[in-house]
Short mmCIF file of C-alpha atoms in Angstrom, two decimals:
data_model
loop_
_atom_site.label_atom_id
_atom_site.label_comp_id
_atom_site.label_asym_id
_atom_site.label_seq_id
_atom_site.Cartn_x
_atom_site.Cartn_y
_atom_site.Cartn_z
CA UNK A 1 0.00 0.00 0.00
CA UNK A 2 1.15 3.54 -0.75
CA UNK A 3 2.92 5.58 1.92
CA UNK A 4 1.04 8.55 3.34
CA UNK A 5 2.42 11.72 4.91
CA UNK A 6 0.56 13.80 7.48
CA UNK A 7 1.50 16.74 9.71
CA UNK A 8 2.49 15.63 13.19
CA UNK A 9 0.07 17.88 14.99
CA UNK A 10 -2.64 20.48 14.44
CA UNK A 11 -4.80 22.72 16.57
CA UNK A 12 -8.32 23.93 15.88
CA UNK A 13 -10.78 26.07 17.79
CA UNK A 14 -13.99 24.47 18.98
CA UNK A 15 -16.84 25.12 16.56
CA UNK A 16 -14.56 25.77 13.61
CA UNK A 17 -13.86 23.43 10.70
CA UNK A 18 -10.81 21.21 11.12
CA UNK A 19 -9.02 20.49 7.86
CA UNK A 20 -6.51 17.63 8.03
CA UNK A 21 -4.26 17.16 5.00
CA UNK A 22 -2.68 13.95 3.76
CA UNK A 23 -0.22 13.32 0.94
CA UNK A 24 -0.27 10.01 -0.91
CA UNK A 25 1.62 10.79 -4.09
CA UNK A 26 2.38 7.14 -4.92
CA UNK A 27 -1.17 5.90 -4.54
CA UNK A 28 -2.20 3.35 -7.15
CA UNK A 29 -5.47 3.27 -9.02
CA UNK A 30 -7.08 0.54 -6.94
CA UNK A 31 -6.15 1.97 -3.51
CA UNK A 32 -8.80 3.67 -1.44
CA UNK A 33 -8.06 6.59 0.88
CA UNK A 34 -9.24 5.76 4.40
CA UNK A 35 -9.37 7.91 7.51
CA UNK A 36 -9.47 6.55 11.03
CA UNK A 37 -9.02 8.22 14.38
CA UNK A 38 -7.97 6.92 17.75
CA UNK A 39 -8.70 8.40 21.13
CA UNK A 40 -6.42 7.29 23.94
CA UNK A 41 -7.21 3.78 25.23
CA UNK A 42 -9.91 3.19 22.65
CA UNK A 43 -9.85 1.18 19.44
CA UNK A 44 -9.45 2.97 16.10
CA UNK A 45 -12.69 4.49 14.82
CA UNK A 46 -13.52 4.44 11.12
CA UNK A 47 -14.39 7.90 9.78
CA UNK A 48 -14.70 7.86 6.01
CA UNK A 49 -13.15 6.51 2.83
CA UNK A 50 -13.13 7.25 -0.88
CA UNK A 51 -11.55 6.32 -4.19
CA UNK A 52 -11.85 9.27 -6.57
CA UNK A 53 -14.92 11.29 -5.70
CA UNK A 54 -15.41 13.50 -2.71
CA UNK A 55 -17.38 11.81 0.04
CA UNK A 56 -19.48 13.05 2.94
CA UNK A 57 -21.08 11.25 5.84
CA UNK A 58 -22.43 12.20 9.25
CA UNK A 59 -18.95 12.54 10.70
CA UNK A 60 -16.86 14.24 8.06
CA UNK A 61 -16.14 15.11 4.45
CA UNK A 62 -13.30 13.77 2.35
CA UNK A 63 -11.89 15.84 -0.48
CA UNK A 64 -9.58 13.98 -2.89
CA UNK A 65 -7.62 15.92 -5.48
CA UNK A 66 -8.21 15.08 -9.13
CA UNK A 67 -4.76 13.49 -9.46
CA UNK A 68 -5.43 11.53 -6.20
CA UNK A 69 -2.04 12.48 -4.82
CA UNK A 70 -3.48 14.18 -1.77
CA UNK A 71 -6.65 14.48 0.24
CA UNK A 72 -8.18 16.50 3.05
CA UNK A 73 -10.42 15.33 5.86
CA UNK A 74 -12.84 18.00 7.00
CA UNK A 75 -14.59 17.95 10.37
CA UNK A 76 -17.14 20.72 9.77
CA UNK A 77 -17.81 21.84 13.35
CA UNK A 78 -15.11 20.48 15.61
CA UNK A 79 -15.94 19.67 19.23
CA UNK A 80 -13.69 18.85 22.16
CA UNK A 81 -14.53 15.18 21.64
CA UNK A 82 -12.82 15.32 18.24
CA UNK A 83 -9.44 15.60 19.95
CA UNK A 84 -7.63 12.45 18.79
CA UNK A 85 -4.90 11.08 16.54
CA UNK A 86 -6.10 10.94 12.94
CA UNK A 87 -4.69 8.41 10.49
CA UNK A 88 -4.80 8.59 6.71
CA UNK A 89 -4.24 5.25 4.97
CA UNK A 90 -4.05 4.16 1.35
CA UNK A 91 -5.59 0.69 1.34
CA UNK A 92 -5.35 -1.75 -1.50
CA UNK A 93 -6.00 -5.41 -2.04
CA UNK A 94 -3.99 -6.67 0.92
CA UNK A 95 -6.57 -5.27 3.37
CA UNK A 96 -3.90 -4.84 6.04
CA UNK A 97 -4.34 -1.51 7.73
CA UNK A 98 -1.03 0.15 8.58
CA UNK A 99 -1.10 3.25 10.72
CA UNK A 100 1.74 5.74 10.45
CA UNK A 101 2.32 8.44 13.05
CA UNK A 102 -0.87 10.25 12.14
CA UNK A 103 -1.87 13.81 13.03
CA UNK A 104 -2.52 14.64 16.66
CA UNK A 105 -5.49 17.04 16.46
CA UNK A 106 -6.24 19.15 19.50
CA UNK A 107 -9.52 21.02 19.67
CA UNK A 108 -9.24 24.06 21.91
CA UNK A 109 -12.18 25.62 23.78
CA UNK B 1 -26.50 -1.90 16.48
CA UNK B 2 -23.76 -3.43 18.61
CA UNK B 3 -20.18 -2.89 17.59
CA UNK B 4 -17.23 -5.28 17.76
CA UNK B 5 -16.95 -6.70 21.25
CA UNK B 6 -13.71 -7.97 22.74
CA UNK B 7 -13.08 -9.76 25.99
CA UNK B 8 -11.49 -9.52 28.38
CA UNK B 9 -10.78 -5.80 28.21
CA UNK B 10 -7.69 -6.30 30.37
CA UNK B 11 -5.62 -9.39 31.07
CA UNK B 12 -2.61 -9.68 33.34
CA UNK B 13 -0.81 -13.00 33.41
CA UNK B 14 2.51 -14.52 34.28
CA UNK B 15 5.16 -15.33 31.72
CA UNK B 16 4.75 -18.85 30.40
CA UNK B 17 0.98 -19.03 30.81
CA UNK B 18 -1.45 -19.45 27.91
CA UNK B 19 -4.05 -16.77 27.19
CA UNK B 20 -7.17 -16.74 25.06
CA UNK B 21 -8.63 -13.54 23.66
CA UNK B 22 -12.14 -13.37 22.28
CA UNK B 23 -13.69 -11.26 19.53
CA UNK B 24 -17.37 -10.99 18.75
CA UNK B 25 -17.74 -9.20 15.38
CA UNK B 26 -20.60 -7.05 14.18
CA UNK B 27 -23.52 -9.28 13.26
CA UNK B 28 -23.45 -10.23 9.59
CA UNK B 29 -19.81 -9.28 9.04
CA UNK B 30 -18.03 -12.06 7.19
CA UNK B 31 -14.45 -10.74 7.39
CA UNK B 32 -12.60 -10.55 10.70
CA UNK B 33 -9.12 -9.22 11.44
CA UNK B 34 -6.70 -9.38 14.35
CA UNK B 35 -4.09 -6.67 14.95
CA UNK B 36 -1.90 -5.70 17.84
CA UNK B 37 -0.66 -2.31 18.94
CA UNK B 38 2.31 -1.97 21.24
CA UNK B 39 2.88 1.09 23.39
CA UNK B 40 3.85 3.97 21.14
CA UNK B 41 3.92 1.72 18.11
CA UNK B 42 1.68 1.49 15.10
CA UNK B 43 -0.78 -1.17 14.12
CA UNK B 44 0.61 -4.65 13.39
CA UNK B 45 -1.51 -7.02 11.30
CA UNK B 46 -1.73 -10.56 12.65
CA UNK B 47 -4.34 -12.58 10.75
CA UNK B 48 -7.65 -12.29 8.97
CA UNK B 49 -10.61 -14.58 8.38
CA UNK B 50 -13.02 -14.83 5.51
CA UNK B 51 -15.83 -16.81 7.01
CA UNK B 52 -14.14 -19.53 9.04
CA UNK B 53 -10.97 -19.80 6.96
CA UNK B 54 -7.75 -17.85 7.41
CA UNK B 55 -6.09 -17.44 3.98
CA UNK B 56 -3.22 -15.34 5.35
CA UNK B 57 -1.48 -16.25 8.59
CA UNK B 58 1.76 -14.52 7.68
CA UNK B 59 1.40 -11.85 10.33
CA UNK B 60 1.40 -14.20 13.30
CA UNK B 61 4.67 -13.45 15.16
CA UNK B 62 5.50 -17.06 16.06
CA UNK B 63 4.02 -20.54 16.28
CA UNK B 64 2.92 -19.70 19.83
CA UNK B 65 0.12 -17.65 18.26
CA UNK B 66 -2.96 -19.25 16.76
CA UNK B 67 -6.46 -18.14 15.94
CA UNK B 68 -9.69 -19.76 14.99
CA UNK B 69 -13.16 -18.72 14.00
CA UNK B 70 -16.18 -20.94 14.24
CA UNK B 71 -19.68 -20.51 12.86
CA UNK B 72 -18.52 -17.52 10.88
CA UNK B 73 -18.84 -15.36 13.96
CA UNK B 74 -16.79 -15.41 17.16
CA UNK B 75 -13.01 -15.66 16.90
CA UNK B 76 -10.42 -16.52 19.50
CA UNK B 77 -6.74 -15.62 19.45
CA UNK B 78 -4.62 -17.92 21.59
CA UNK B 79 -1.10 -17.18 22.75
CA UNK B 80 0.75 -20.12 24.28
CA UNK B 81 3.69 -19.84 26.67
CA UNK B 82 3.39 -16.06 26.82
CA UNK B 83 6.52 -13.90 26.79
CA UNK B 84 6.97 -10.34 28.00
CA UNK B 85 7.25 -9.09 24.43
CA UNK B 86 3.69 -10.28 23.87
CA UNK B 87 2.46 -7.39 26.04
CA UNK B 88 0.34 -5.15 23.81
CA UNK B 89 -3.22 -4.17 23.00
CA UNK B 90 -4.80 -6.83 20.80
CA UNK B 91 -7.41 -5.35 18.48
CA UNK B 92 -10.09 -7.10 16.51
CA UNK B 93 -11.92 -5.61 13.54
CA UNK B 94 -14.67 -6.82 11.27
CA UNK B 95 -16.03 -5.78 7.89
CA UNK B 96 -19.18 -6.64 6.00
CA UNK B 97 -17.16 -8.44 3.33
CA UNK B 98 -13.62 -8.80 2.10
CA UNK B 99 -12.51 -5.96 -0.13
CA UNK B 100 -10.76 -2.60 0.00
CA UNK B 101 -14.11 -0.82 -0.28
CA UNK B 102 -15.27 -2.39 2.98
CA UNK B 103 -14.37 -0.42 6.10
CA UNK B 104 -12.97 -2.34 9.04
CA UNK B 105 -14.66 -1.55 12.35
CA UNK B 106 -12.64 -2.07 15.50
CA UNK B 107 -13.36 -3.14 19.03
CA UNK B 108 -11.68 -1.43 21.98
CA UNK B 109 -9.14 -4.21 22.29
CA UNK B 110 -7.73 -6.44 25.00
CA UNK B 111 -4.83 -4.92 26.92
CA UNK B 112 -2.50 -7.84 27.64
CA UNK B 113 0.23 -7.48 30.24
CA UNK B 114 2.76 -10.25 30.78
CA UNK B 115 4.56 -10.10 34.13
#
């Protein structure tokens, strides 16, 4: 699966949109972009995934660039409970999730 | 509906003992995965099941580790003759079907501590 690169940490004010970037310049055509998050002492939580088109669900939106080399996860109205480590993964046929260092997002009151 | 359930949530045992970890996937999910996460480390894939069969056991760290799934539902991960390096959080995930368009949903894990 393609390597992904994310900023180590980000801060966002409560109530504002949190935009988390991810680079995956070597992604192949059959690899999906997945986002998970993990809050301390809990299991990873699935957020959203996409292949080419932008996606939206009740938790977040995923914007994938036309060349698929990068994407952005958007939490539209961040709350304190969104403080977590966010992982961007390019997942292909092997189905083996590999988490890198992720982005530690802190939502400030 | 109910999510992935793992038990026990915490397990402390002495070196050399056998342990059995249980995973109850989301109802109707045919694919099941075991991972482990060591302190400060990333996610390490161990094994997955499609139905009751495990096509890929390459991630199991040693022959002390085994897993089975019966009835296409509950899975158990067994570690024999535990060692201190086995201490980690063991995570189970399930997905509706096998495929990269099928999100894996995780339980909260079993925190295993080997004394």
